[in-house]
Every structure is written in C-alpha cells, then in structure tokens.
Short mmCIF file of N, CA, C and O in Angstrom, two decimals:
data_model
loop_
_atom_site.label_atom_id
_atom_site.label_comp_id
_atom_site.label_asym_id
_atom_site.label_seq_id
_atom_site.Cartn_x
_atom_site.Cartn_y
_atom_site.Cartn_z
N UNK A 13 -99.19 4.29 -45.75
CA UNK A 13 -98.17 5.21 -46.24
C UNK A 13 -98.65 6.64 -45.97
O UNK A 13 -99.80 6.97 -46.17
N UNK A 14 -97.75 7.48 -45.50
CA UNK A 14 -98.14 8.86 -45.20
C UNK A 14 -98.31 9.65 -46.48
O UNK A 14 -97.77 9.32 -47.51
N UNK A 15 -99.07 10.74 -46.38
CA UNK A 15 -99.31 11.56 -47.57
C UNK A 15 -98.02 12.22 -48.03
O UNK A 15 -97.83 12.44 -49.22
N UNK A 16 -97.10 12.55 -47.10
CA UNK A 16 -95.82 13.14 -47.46
C UNK A 16 -95.01 12.15 -48.30
O UNK A 16 -94.40 12.50 -49.29
N UNK A 17 -95.02 10.87 -47.89
CA UNK A 17 -94.32 9.83 -48.62
C UNK A 17 -94.96 9.60 -49.99
O UNK A 17 -94.27 9.41 -50.99
N UNK A 18 -96.29 9.63 -50.01
CA UNK A 18 -97.00 9.47 -51.29
C UNK A 18 -96.68 10.61 -52.24
O UNK A 18 -96.47 10.41 -53.43
N UNK A 19 -96.62 11.84 -51.71
CA UNK A 19 -96.28 13.00 -52.53
C UNK A 19 -94.87 12.86 -53.07
O UNK A 19 -94.62 13.13 -54.24
N UNK A 20 -93.93 12.42 -52.22
CA UNK A 20 -92.55 12.24 -52.63
C UNK A 20 -92.46 11.21 -53.76
O UNK A 20 -91.76 11.42 -54.74
N UNK A 21 -93.17 10.09 -53.62
CA UNK A 21 -93.17 9.07 -54.66
C UNK A 21 -93.80 9.60 -55.95
O UNK A 21 -93.33 9.30 -57.04
N UNK A 22 -94.85 10.38 -55.82
CA UNK A 22 -95.50 10.98 -56.98
C UNK A 22 -94.54 11.94 -57.69
O UNK A 22 -94.47 11.97 -58.92
N UNK A 23 -93.79 12.71 -56.90
CA UNK A 23 -92.81 13.62 -57.48
C UNK A 23 -91.71 12.88 -58.20
O UNK A 23 -91.26 13.29 -59.28
N UNK A 24 -91.25 11.76 -57.63
CA UNK A 24 -90.22 10.95 -58.28
C UNK A 24 -90.76 10.37 -59.58
O UNK A 24 -90.05 10.33 -60.59
N UNK A 25 -92.01 9.91 -59.57
CA UNK A 25 -92.61 9.38 -60.79
C UNK A 25 -92.69 10.46 -61.86
O UNK A 25 -92.39 10.21 -63.03
N UNK A 26 -93.05 11.68 -61.46
CA UNK A 26 -93.11 12.80 -62.40
C UNK A 26 -91.73 13.08 -62.98
O UNK A 26 -91.59 13.28 -64.19
N UNK A 27 -90.70 13.08 -62.13
CA UNK A 27 -89.34 13.33 -62.64
C UNK A 27 -88.88 12.19 -63.54
O UNK A 27 -88.21 12.41 -64.53
N UNK A 28 -89.26 10.95 -63.19
CA UNK A 28 -88.93 9.81 -64.04
C UNK A 28 -89.54 10.01 -65.42
O UNK A 28 -88.87 9.83 -66.45
N UNK A 29 -90.81 10.42 -65.46
CA UNK A 29 -91.49 10.67 -66.75
C UNK A 29 -90.78 11.77 -67.53
O UNK A 29 -90.58 11.65 -68.74
N UNK A 30 -90.40 12.84 -66.83
CA UNK A 30 -89.70 13.94 -67.50
C UNK A 30 -88.39 13.47 -68.12
O UNK A 30 -88.08 13.83 -69.26
N UNK A 31 -87.63 12.69 -67.38
CA UNK A 31 -86.36 12.18 -67.89
C UNK A 31 -86.60 11.32 -69.12
O UNK A 31 -85.92 11.47 -70.14
N UNK A 32 -87.56 10.42 -69.02
CA UNK A 32 -87.89 9.54 -70.15
C UNK A 32 -88.29 10.36 -71.38
O UNK A 32 -87.85 10.09 -72.50
N UNK A 33 -89.10 11.40 -71.17
CA UNK A 33 -89.55 12.23 -72.29
C UNK A 33 -88.41 13.04 -72.89
O UNK A 33 -88.29 13.12 -74.11
N UNK A 34 -87.56 13.63 -72.04
CA UNK A 34 -86.44 14.42 -72.54
C UNK A 34 -85.49 13.54 -73.36
O UNK A 34 -84.99 13.96 -74.41
N UNK A 35 -85.28 12.32 -72.90
CA UNK A 35 -84.38 11.40 -73.62
C UNK A 35 -85.07 10.71 -74.79
O UNK A 35 -84.43 9.96 -75.54
N UNK A 36 -86.39 10.96 -74.92
CA UNK A 36 -87.17 10.35 -75.99
C UNK A 36 -87.05 8.82 -75.97
O UNK A 36 -86.83 8.19 -76.99
N UNK A 37 -87.19 8.26 -74.76
CA UNK A 37 -87.08 6.82 -74.58
C UNK A 37 -88.45 6.17 -74.60
O UNK A 37 -89.44 6.78 -74.20
N UNK A 38 -88.47 4.94 -75.03
CA UNK A 38 -89.68 4.13 -74.89
C UNK A 38 -89.52 3.29 -73.63
O UNK A 38 -88.41 2.96 -73.23
N UNK A 39 -90.64 2.96 -73.02
CA UNK A 39 -90.58 2.13 -71.82
C UNK A 39 -89.91 0.79 -72.11
O UNK A 39 -89.17 0.28 -71.27
N UNK A 40 -90.11 0.28 -73.29
CA UNK A 40 -89.47 -1.00 -73.64
C UNK A 40 -87.95 -0.85 -73.72
O UNK A 40 -87.22 -1.79 -73.37
N UNK A 41 -87.45 0.33 -74.16
CA UNK A 41 -86.00 0.56 -74.19
C UNK A 41 -85.42 0.49 -72.78
O UNK A 41 -84.37 -0.13 -72.56
N UNK A 42 -86.09 1.14 -71.85
CA UNK A 42 -85.63 1.16 -70.46
C UNK A 42 -85.67 -0.26 -69.88
O UNK A 42 -84.74 -0.70 -69.21
N UNK A 43 -86.75 -0.97 -70.16
CA UNK A 43 -86.91 -2.33 -69.65
C UNK A 43 -85.76 -3.22 -70.13
O UNK A 43 -85.19 -3.98 -69.33
N UNK A 44 -85.40 -3.09 -71.38
CA UNK A 44 -84.31 -3.91 -71.93
C UNK A 44 -82.98 -3.53 -71.27
O UNK A 44 -82.23 -4.40 -70.83
N UNK A 45 -82.70 -2.22 -71.18
CA UNK A 45 -81.43 -1.75 -70.59
C UNK A 45 -81.29 -2.17 -69.13
O UNK A 45 -80.19 -2.50 -68.69
N UNK A 46 -82.39 -2.14 -68.38
CA UNK A 46 -82.34 -2.44 -66.95
C UNK A 46 -82.68 -3.90 -66.64
O UNK A 46 -82.68 -4.29 -65.47
N UNK A 47 -83.00 -4.66 -67.67
CA UNK A 47 -83.35 -6.07 -67.51
C UNK A 47 -84.52 -6.24 -66.54
O UNK A 47 -84.48 -7.02 -65.59
N UNK A 48 -85.57 -5.45 -66.80
CA UNK A 48 -86.81 -5.54 -66.03
C UNK A 48 -87.97 -5.59 -67.03
O UNK A 48 -87.78 -5.33 -68.22
N UNK A 49 -89.15 -5.89 -66.53
CA UNK A 49 -90.29 -5.98 -67.45
C UNK A 49 -90.78 -4.59 -67.86
O UNK A 49 -90.62 -3.62 -67.11
N UNK A 50 -91.38 -4.51 -69.03
CA UNK A 50 -91.94 -3.25 -69.49
C UNK A 50 -93.08 -2.83 -68.57
O UNK A 50 -93.28 -1.65 -68.31
N UNK A 51 -93.82 -3.81 -68.03
CA UNK A 51 -94.91 -3.51 -67.11
C UNK A 51 -94.39 -2.84 -65.85
O UNK A 51 -95.00 -1.90 -65.33
N UNK A 52 -93.24 -3.31 -65.34
CA UNK A 52 -92.64 -2.70 -64.16
C UNK A 52 -92.25 -1.25 -64.47
O UNK A 52 -92.50 -0.35 -63.67
N UNK A 53 -91.68 -1.01 -65.64
CA UNK A 53 -91.33 0.35 -66.04
C UNK A 53 -92.60 1.20 -66.12
O UNK A 53 -92.62 2.34 -65.66
N UNK A 54 -93.65 0.64 -66.68
CA UNK A 54 -94.92 1.36 -66.77
C UNK A 54 -95.45 1.72 -65.39
O UNK A 54 -95.96 2.82 -65.18
N UNK A 55 -95.32 0.80 -64.44
CA UNK A 55 -95.77 1.07 -63.07
C UNK A 55 -94.95 2.18 -62.42
O UNK A 55 -95.49 3.01 -61.69
N UNK A 56 -93.65 2.22 -62.70
CA UNK A 56 -92.79 3.29 -62.19
C UNK A 56 -93.22 4.61 -62.83
O UNK A 56 -93.36 5.63 -62.16
N UNK A 57 -93.43 4.55 -64.12
CA UNK A 57 -93.81 5.73 -64.91
C UNK A 57 -95.08 6.38 -64.35
O UNK A 57 -95.21 7.59 -64.30
N UNK A 58 -96.01 5.54 -63.89
CA UNK A 58 -97.29 6.03 -63.39
C UNK A 58 -97.34 6.12 -61.86
O UNK A 58 -98.40 6.39 -61.29
N UNK A 59 -96.19 5.91 -61.20
CA UNK A 59 -96.11 6.08 -59.75
C UNK A 59 -96.70 4.96 -58.93
O UNK A 59 -96.91 5.11 -57.73
N UNK A 60 -96.96 3.81 -59.55
CA UNK A 60 -97.51 2.67 -58.81
C UNK A 60 -96.42 1.82 -58.17
O UNK A 60 -96.68 1.04 -57.27
N UNK A 61 -95.20 1.96 -58.65
CA UNK A 61 -94.04 1.24 -58.12
C UNK A 61 -92.89 2.23 -58.01
O UNK A 61 -92.87 3.26 -58.68
N UNK A 62 -91.92 1.89 -57.15
CA UNK A 62 -90.70 2.69 -57.06
C UNK A 62 -89.58 1.92 -57.76
O UNK A 62 -89.56 0.69 -57.74
N UNK A 63 -88.68 2.65 -58.35
CA UNK A 63 -87.50 2.06 -58.95
C UNK A 63 -86.62 1.56 -57.81
O UNK A 63 -86.32 2.32 -56.88
N UNK A 64 -86.23 0.29 -57.83
CA UNK A 64 -85.38 -0.24 -56.77
C UNK A 64 -84.06 0.52 -56.75
O UNK A 64 -83.64 1.09 -57.76
N UNK A 65 -83.41 0.51 -55.60
CA UNK A 65 -82.14 1.23 -55.45
C UNK A 65 -81.12 0.75 -56.48
O UNK A 65 -80.45 1.55 -57.13
N UNK A 66 -81.02 -0.56 -56.64
CA UNK A 66 -80.07 -1.14 -57.60
C UNK A 66 -80.37 -0.67 -59.02
O UNK A 66 -79.48 -0.25 -59.76
N UNK A 67 -81.63 -0.72 -59.41
CA UNK A 67 -82.02 -0.32 -60.76
C UNK A 67 -81.93 1.19 -60.94
O UNK A 67 -81.63 1.67 -62.03
N UNK A 68 -82.16 1.95 -59.86
CA UNK A 68 -82.03 3.39 -59.94
C UNK A 68 -80.58 3.78 -60.24
O UNK A 68 -80.31 4.63 -61.08
N UNK A 69 -79.64 3.14 -59.54
CA UNK A 69 -78.22 3.41 -59.77
C UNK A 69 -77.86 3.05 -61.21
O UNK A 69 -77.18 3.82 -61.90
N UNK A 70 -78.34 1.92 -61.67
CA UNK A 70 -78.08 1.49 -63.04
C UNK A 70 -78.67 2.48 -64.05
O UNK A 70 -78.01 2.88 -65.02
N UNK A 71 -79.91 2.89 -63.82
CA UNK A 71 -80.59 3.87 -64.68
C UNK A 71 -79.79 5.17 -64.73
O UNK A 71 -79.56 5.73 -65.80
N UNK A 72 -79.34 5.64 -63.55
CA UNK A 72 -78.58 6.89 -63.47
C UNK A 72 -77.26 6.77 -64.23
O UNK A 72 -76.85 7.71 -64.92
N UNK A 73 -76.60 5.63 -64.11
CA UNK A 73 -75.31 5.44 -64.81
C UNK A 73 -75.51 5.40 -66.32
O UNK A 73 -74.78 6.07 -67.06
N UNK A 74 -76.48 4.64 -66.76
CA UNK A 74 -76.71 4.47 -68.20
C UNK A 74 -77.06 5.79 -68.86
O UNK A 74 -76.54 6.11 -69.93
N UNK A 75 -77.94 6.56 -68.22
CA UNK A 75 -78.45 7.78 -68.86
C UNK A 75 -77.86 9.07 -68.27
O UNK A 75 -78.32 10.16 -68.59
N UNK A 76 -76.84 8.94 -67.41
CA UNK A 76 -76.13 10.09 -66.85
C UNK A 76 -77.07 11.01 -66.06
O UNK A 76 -77.00 12.23 -66.15
N UNK A 77 -77.96 10.41 -65.27
CA UNK A 77 -78.97 11.14 -64.51
C UNK A 77 -78.36 11.69 -63.22
O UNK A 77 -77.62 11.00 -62.52
N UNK A 78 -78.71 12.91 -62.88
CA UNK A 78 -78.31 13.53 -61.62
C UNK A 78 -79.27 13.01 -60.55
O UNK A 78 -80.46 13.34 -60.56
N UNK A 79 -78.77 12.22 -59.60
CA UNK A 79 -79.63 11.65 -58.56
C UNK A 79 -80.22 12.73 -57.67
O UNK A 79 -81.33 12.57 -57.16
N UNK A 80 -79.52 13.82 -57.47
CA UNK A 80 -80.09 14.92 -56.69
C UNK A 80 -81.35 15.43 -57.37
O UNK A 80 -82.36 15.69 -56.72
N UNK A 81 -81.31 15.56 -58.68
CA UNK A 81 -82.51 15.99 -59.42
C UNK A 81 -83.62 14.94 -59.25
O UNK A 81 -84.77 15.28 -58.99
N UNK A 82 -83.28 13.67 -59.39
CA UNK A 82 -84.28 12.62 -59.29
C UNK A 82 -84.97 12.64 -57.92
O UNK A 82 -86.19 12.54 -57.82
N UNK A 83 -84.18 12.79 -56.84
CA UNK A 83 -84.75 12.75 -55.50
C UNK A 83 -85.46 14.04 -55.11
O UNK A 83 -86.47 14.02 -54.42
N UNK A 84 -84.91 15.19 -55.52
CA UNK A 84 -85.41 16.46 -54.99
C UNK A 84 -86.02 17.38 -56.04
O UNK A 84 -86.71 18.34 -55.69
N UNK A 85 -85.68 17.17 -57.30
CA UNK A 85 -86.10 18.09 -58.35
C UNK A 85 -85.17 19.28 -58.46
O UNK A 85 -85.40 20.18 -59.28
N UNK A 86 -84.12 19.31 -57.67
CA UNK A 86 -83.16 20.43 -57.69
C UNK A 86 -81.97 20.10 -58.59
O UNK A 86 -81.57 18.95 -58.70
N UNK A 87 -81.44 21.14 -59.19
CA UNK A 87 -80.25 20.96 -60.02
C UNK A 87 -80.59 20.54 -61.43
O UNK A 87 -81.75 20.50 -61.84
N UNK A 88 -79.55 20.23 -62.15
CA UNK A 88 -79.70 19.80 -63.54
C UNK A 88 -80.21 18.37 -63.60
O UNK A 88 -79.92 17.56 -62.73
N UNK A 89 -80.95 18.07 -64.63
CA UNK A 89 -81.49 16.73 -64.81
C UNK A 89 -80.37 15.71 -65.06
O UNK A 89 -80.42 14.59 -64.58
N UNK A 90 -79.36 16.15 -65.79
CA UNK A 90 -78.27 15.25 -66.17
C UNK A 90 -76.96 15.74 -65.58
O UNK A 90 -76.76 16.94 -65.38
N UNK A 91 -76.08 14.79 -65.29
CA UNK A 91 -74.78 15.13 -64.74
C UNK A 91 -73.89 15.72 -65.82
O UNK A 91 -73.89 15.28 -66.96
N UNK A 92 -73.15 16.71 -65.41
CA UNK A 92 -72.08 17.21 -66.26
C UNK A 92 -70.91 16.27 -66.04
O UNK A 92 -70.85 15.58 -65.03
N UNK A 93 -69.99 16.24 -66.94
CA UNK A 93 -68.85 15.32 -66.80
C UNK A 93 -68.10 15.54 -65.50
O UNK A 93 -67.66 14.59 -64.87
N UNK A 94 -67.95 16.81 -65.06
CA UNK A 94 -67.22 17.05 -63.82
C UNK A 94 -67.96 16.51 -62.61
O UNK A 94 -67.36 16.01 -61.67
N UNK A 95 -69.31 16.55 -62.61
CA UNK A 95 -70.10 15.98 -61.51
C UNK A 95 -69.97 14.47 -61.50
O UNK A 95 -69.83 13.85 -60.46
N UNK A 96 -70.02 13.88 -62.69
CA UNK A 96 -69.88 12.43 -62.81
C UNK A 96 -68.51 12.01 -62.28
O UNK A 96 -68.39 11.05 -61.53
N UNK A 97 -67.49 12.77 -62.64
CA UNK A 97 -66.14 12.48 -62.16
C UNK A 97 -66.05 12.64 -60.65
O UNK A 97 -65.35 11.88 -59.98
N UNK A 98 -66.74 13.64 -60.10
CA UNK A 98 -66.74 13.84 -58.65
C UNK A 98 -67.36 12.63 -57.96
O UNK A 98 -66.84 12.15 -56.95
N UNK A 99 -68.46 12.11 -58.49
CA UNK A 99 -69.08 10.92 -57.91
C UNK A 99 -68.10 9.74 -57.93
O UNK A 99 -68.00 9.00 -56.96
N UNK A 100 -67.37 9.58 -59.02
CA UNK A 100 -66.39 8.50 -59.13
C UNK A 100 -65.28 8.71 -58.11
O UNK A 100 -64.86 7.77 -57.43
N UNK A 101 -64.81 9.96 -57.97
CA UNK A 101 -63.76 10.26 -57.00
C UNK A 101 -64.22 9.98 -55.58
O UNK A 101 -63.48 9.41 -54.77
N UNK A 102 -65.46 10.40 -55.24
CA UNK A 102 -66.00 10.14 -53.91
C UNK A 102 -66.07 8.64 -53.64
O UNK A 102 -65.71 8.18 -52.55
N UNK A 103 -66.56 7.90 -54.62
CA UNK A 103 -66.68 6.45 -54.46
C UNK A 103 -65.32 5.82 -54.20
O UNK A 103 -65.18 4.97 -53.33
N UNK A 104 -64.32 6.24 -54.97
CA UNK A 104 -62.99 5.64 -54.83
C UNK A 104 -62.31 6.08 -53.53
O UNK A 104 -61.76 5.26 -52.80
N UNK A 105 -62.35 7.39 -53.23
CA UNK A 105 -61.66 7.91 -52.06
C UNK A 105 -62.20 7.33 -50.76
O UNK A 105 -61.46 7.01 -49.84
N UNK A 106 -63.52 7.17 -50.67
CA UNK A 106 -64.14 6.70 -49.44
C UNK A 106 -64.65 5.27 -49.55
O UNK A 106 -65.40 4.82 -48.68
N UNK A 107 -64.26 4.58 -50.62
CA UNK A 107 -64.64 3.19 -50.83
C UNK A 107 -66.17 3.00 -50.72
O UNK A 107 -66.65 2.14 -49.99
N UNK A 108 -66.93 3.87 -51.42
CA UNK A 108 -68.39 3.82 -51.39
C UNK A 108 -68.92 2.89 -52.47
O UNK A 108 -68.42 2.87 -53.58
N UNK A 109 -69.95 2.16 -52.13
CA UNK A 109 -70.66 1.37 -53.13
C UNK A 109 -71.66 2.29 -53.83
O UNK A 109 -71.89 3.42 -53.40
N UNK A 110 -72.27 1.78 -54.89
CA UNK A 110 -73.31 2.56 -55.57
C UNK A 110 -74.44 2.91 -54.61
O UNK A 110 -74.94 4.02 -54.59
N UNK A 111 -74.83 1.94 -53.78
CA UNK A 111 -75.92 2.19 -52.85
C UNK A 111 -75.49 3.18 -51.77
O UNK A 111 -76.32 3.96 -51.28
N UNK A 112 -74.20 3.19 -51.38
CA UNK A 112 -73.70 4.19 -50.43
C UNK A 112 -73.86 5.58 -51.03
O UNK A 112 -74.26 6.52 -50.34
N UNK A 113 -73.54 5.72 -52.32
CA UNK A 113 -73.64 7.01 -52.98
C UNK A 113 -75.09 7.48 -53.04
O UNK A 113 -75.39 8.65 -52.81
N UNK A 114 -76.01 6.56 -53.32
CA UNK A 114 -77.44 6.89 -53.34
C UNK A 114 -77.88 7.29 -51.93
O UNK A 114 -78.58 8.29 -51.75
N UNK A 115 -77.44 6.53 -50.91
CA UNK A 115 -77.82 6.85 -49.53
C UNK A 115 -77.28 8.23 -49.13
O UNK A 115 -77.99 9.01 -48.48
N UNK A 116 -76.05 8.54 -49.52
CA UNK A 116 -75.48 9.85 -49.22
C UNK A 116 -76.30 10.95 -49.87
O UNK A 116 -76.59 11.98 -49.25
N UNK A 117 -76.70 10.74 -51.11
CA UNK A 117 -77.53 11.72 -51.81
C UNK A 117 -78.85 11.92 -51.08
O UNK A 117 -79.30 13.05 -50.89
N UNK A 118 -79.47 10.82 -50.65
CA UNK A 118 -80.73 10.91 -49.91
C UNK A 118 -80.54 11.64 -48.58
O UNK A 118 -81.37 12.46 -48.19
N UNK A 119 -79.44 11.35 -47.88
CA UNK A 119 -79.18 12.03 -46.60
C UNK A 119 -79.01 13.52 -46.80
O UNK A 119 -79.52 14.33 -46.03
N UNK A 120 -78.28 13.89 -47.83
CA UNK A 120 -78.01 15.30 -48.07
C UNK A 120 -79.26 16.07 -48.50
O UNK A 120 -79.34 17.27 -48.33
N UNK A 121 -80.24 15.36 -49.06
CA UNK A 121 -81.47 16.06 -49.48
C UNK A 121 -82.33 16.42 -48.28
O UNK A 121 -83.09 17.37 -48.33
N UNK A 122 -82.21 15.67 -47.19
CA UNK A 122 -83.01 15.97 -46.00
C UNK A 122 -82.39 17.11 -45.22
O UNK A 122 -81.23 17.07 -44.86
N UNK A 123 -83.16 18.15 -44.95
CA UNK A 123 -82.64 19.34 -44.29
C UNK A 123 -82.01 19.07 -42.95
O UNK A 123 -80.93 19.56 -42.65
N UNK A 124 -82.66 18.29 -42.09
CA UNK A 124 -82.13 18.02 -40.76
C UNK A 124 -80.83 17.24 -40.87
O UNK A 124 -79.82 17.57 -40.24
N UNK A 125 -80.82 16.20 -41.68
CA UNK A 125 -79.63 15.38 -41.84
C UNK A 125 -78.50 16.20 -42.44
O UNK A 125 -77.36 16.12 -42.00
N UNK A 126 -78.82 17.00 -43.45
CA UNK A 126 -77.80 17.83 -44.09
C UNK A 126 -77.22 18.80 -43.08
O UNK A 126 -76.01 18.98 -43.00
N UNK A 127 -78.07 19.40 -42.24
CA UNK A 127 -77.62 20.32 -41.21
C UNK A 127 -76.69 19.61 -40.23
O UNK A 127 -75.66 20.16 -39.84
N UNK A 128 -77.04 18.39 -39.85
CA UNK A 128 -76.19 17.64 -38.93
C UNK A 128 -74.84 17.31 -39.56
O UNK A 128 -73.80 17.40 -38.90
N UNK A 129 -74.84 16.94 -40.83
CA UNK A 129 -73.58 16.63 -41.52
C UNK A 129 -72.70 17.88 -41.57
O UNK A 129 -71.49 17.81 -41.31
N UNK A 130 -73.32 19.02 -41.87
CA UNK A 130 -72.55 20.27 -41.90
C UNK A 130 -72.00 20.61 -40.51
O UNK A 130 -70.88 21.11 -40.40
N UNK A 131 -72.76 20.31 -39.46
CA UNK A 131 -72.27 20.55 -38.10
C UNK A 131 -71.08 19.64 -37.80
O UNK A 131 -70.11 20.06 -37.17
N UNK A 132 -71.14 18.38 -38.23
CA UNK A 132 -70.01 17.46 -38.06
C UNK A 132 -68.75 18.04 -38.72
O UNK A 132 -67.66 18.00 -38.15
N UNK A 133 -68.93 18.60 -39.90
CA UNK A 133 -67.80 19.20 -40.62
C UNK A 133 -67.25 20.38 -39.82
O UNK A 133 -66.03 20.51 -39.66
N UNK A 134 -68.15 21.21 -39.29
CA UNK A 134 -67.71 22.37 -38.50
C UNK A 134 -67.02 21.93 -37.22
O UNK A 134 -66.03 22.53 -36.79
N UNK A 135 -67.51 20.86 -36.59
CA UNK A 135 -66.90 20.34 -35.38
C UNK A 135 -65.48 19.87 -35.68
O UNK A 135 -64.55 20.16 -34.93
N UNK A 136 -65.32 19.21 -36.79
CA UNK A 136 -63.99 18.73 -37.19
C UNK A 136 -63.02 19.89 -37.35
O UNK A 136 -61.83 19.75 -37.11
N UNK A 137 -63.55 21.04 -37.75
CA UNK A 137 -62.72 22.24 -37.91
C UNK A 137 -62.51 22.96 -36.59
O UNK A 137 -61.89 24.02 -36.55
N UNK A 138 -63.06 22.43 -35.49
CA UNK A 138 -62.83 23.01 -34.17
C UNK A 138 -63.90 23.99 -33.71
O UNK A 138 -63.70 24.72 -32.73
N UNK A 139 -65.05 24.01 -34.34
CA UNK A 139 -66.12 24.94 -33.98
C UNK A 139 -66.91 24.36 -32.80
O UNK A 139 -67.68 23.42 -32.94
N UNK A 140 -66.69 24.95 -31.59
CA UNK A 140 -67.34 24.45 -30.38
C UNK A 140 -68.84 24.68 -30.37
O UNK A 140 -69.59 23.88 -29.85
N UNK A 141 -69.30 25.79 -30.98
CA UNK A 141 -70.74 26.06 -31.03
C UNK A 141 -71.45 25.00 -31.86
O UNK A 141 -72.55 24.55 -31.53
N UNK A 142 -70.80 24.57 -32.93
CA UNK A 142 -71.38 23.52 -33.77
C UNK A 142 -71.46 22.22 -32.99
O UNK A 142 -72.44 21.47 -33.12
N UNK A 143 -70.47 21.96 -32.15
CA UNK A 143 -70.49 20.75 -31.32
C UNK A 143 -71.67 20.79 -30.35
O UNK A 143 -72.39 19.80 -30.21
N UNK A 144 -71.89 21.93 -29.71
CA UNK A 144 -73.02 22.06 -28.79
C UNK A 144 -74.35 21.86 -29.53
O UNK A 144 -75.25 21.17 -29.04
N UNK A 145 -74.48 22.47 -30.70
CA UNK A 145 -75.71 22.32 -31.49
C UNK A 145 -75.91 20.88 -31.90
O UNK A 145 -77.03 20.36 -31.88
N UNK A 146 -74.82 20.21 -32.28
CA UNK A 146 -74.90 18.81 -32.68
C UNK A 146 -75.34 17.94 -31.51
O UNK A 146 -76.20 17.06 -31.66
N UNK A 147 -74.78 18.19 -30.34
CA UNK A 147 -75.16 17.42 -29.15
C UNK A 147 -76.65 17.62 -28.85
O UNK A 147 -77.36 16.66 -28.55
N UNK A 148 -77.13 18.85 -28.97
CA UNK A 148 -78.56 19.11 -28.75
C UNK A 148 -79.41 18.35 -29.76
O UNK A 148 -80.44 17.77 -29.40
N UNK A 149 -79.00 18.37 -31.03
CA UNK A 149 -79.74 17.62 -32.06
C UNK A 149 -79.77 16.13 -31.73
O UNK A 149 -80.82 15.49 -31.83
N UNK A 150 -78.62 15.59 -31.36
CA UNK A 150 -78.55 14.16 -31.05
C UNK A 150 -79.38 13.82 -29.82
O UNK A 150 -80.06 12.78 -29.79
N UNK A 151 -79.36 14.68 -28.80
CA UNK A 151 -80.19 14.44 -27.61
C UNK A 151 -81.68 14.49 -27.98
O UNK A 151 -82.47 13.72 -27.45
N UNK A 152 -82.05 15.39 -28.88
CA UNK A 152 -83.43 15.45 -29.34
C UNK A 152 -83.85 14.19 -30.06
O UNK A 152 -84.95 13.66 -29.86
N UNK A 153 -82.96 13.66 -30.88
CA UNK A 153 -83.24 12.41 -31.60
C UNK A 153 -83.35 11.26 -30.61
O UNK A 153 -84.26 10.44 -30.68
N UNK A 154 -82.41 11.22 -29.65
CA UNK A 154 -82.45 10.17 -28.63
C UNK A 154 -83.77 10.20 -27.87
O UNK A 154 -84.41 9.17 -27.66
N UNK A 155 -84.19 11.40 -27.46
CA UNK A 155 -85.44 11.53 -26.71
C UNK A 155 -86.63 11.10 -27.55
O UNK A 155 -87.56 10.45 -27.06
N UNK A 156 -86.61 11.41 -28.82
CA UNK A 156 -87.71 11.05 -29.71
C UNK A 156 -87.80 9.55 -29.91
O UNK A 156 -88.88 8.99 -30.12
N UNK A 157 -86.65 8.87 -29.84
CA UNK A 157 -86.63 7.43 -30.05
C UNK A 157 -86.97 6.63 -28.79
O UNK A 157 -87.31 5.46 -28.88
N UNK A 158 -86.87 7.27 -27.64
CA UNK A 158 -87.20 6.58 -26.39
C UNK A 158 -88.71 6.55 -26.22
O UNK A 158 -89.38 7.53 -26.41
N UNK A 159 -89.22 5.40 -25.86
CA UNK A 159 -90.67 5.22 -25.74
C UNK A 159 -91.12 5.37 -24.32
O UNK A 159 -90.57 5.05 -23.38
#
C-alpha cells in the first residue's frame, strides 16, 4: 500500500473517530446499528480496517453524515436537510444507487477527475476550448495506460 493511500485511510479513521465522539456513540452502538462486530468497529476506529462501501452508506444514512466530509475533511460533518434532499433528488433523477452516490462523491473529491467532469459540463455548453483540454487529458490518460 502506498504511503498516500495509508495517509488517506488514516485521515478517514480520524474523521470516523471525530464523528463517533461528536455523536457521543459507543462502538457497540455502531456495531448494533450496522449489524457488524464491535471488533470490526474498533478496527475501523483505529485505522486497521476500512468501512465497507455498503456499511459506509448505511452509517451515513443513519447518522446523517456528509460523505464529502468523511472522504476529504471538507465541509460540514453532518448533512443539512437541504443537502440530504439534494442527494435524494440526484439519486432519483439519475437512477443512482447508494454506491453510485458514494462513487460520485469520491470522483468529485479527486482534483483531476473533478476537473474533467467540469470540462464535460463546459463541453456540453458548447465550450470548444474545454473540449480541446478534455481531449488532451484523455490522450494523456490513454498514453499513461499503454505499456
């Protein structure tokens, strides 16, 4: 595992601990709500395990957690009702599953991916410069993937 990945997991564990402390939860409470072992929660708490995508979505729903905060540390720890409603609207409008919503959040947190998504939006609006930049990005990715 790379040190960048280890740091990211450590940061997620730290944010998990912060959420648990702010909500004044016991690890056993979380284990019961998520139908997982207390030991597994303890391992997540200490950064030895990652919360599975399915359980992360469940955790976020139960405790109204802002996934952007969980992944990046940015924004509010908890969703406001309007943000929660926006997530529901996005899911319904684009027929997204919970894991699609998590994947979208992860994509948007990455600077390169976020930049590419924004370029796609600009291209759709007819911005030719954005199309050229997007093509260059895609050619760079293609070249990087060729062995």
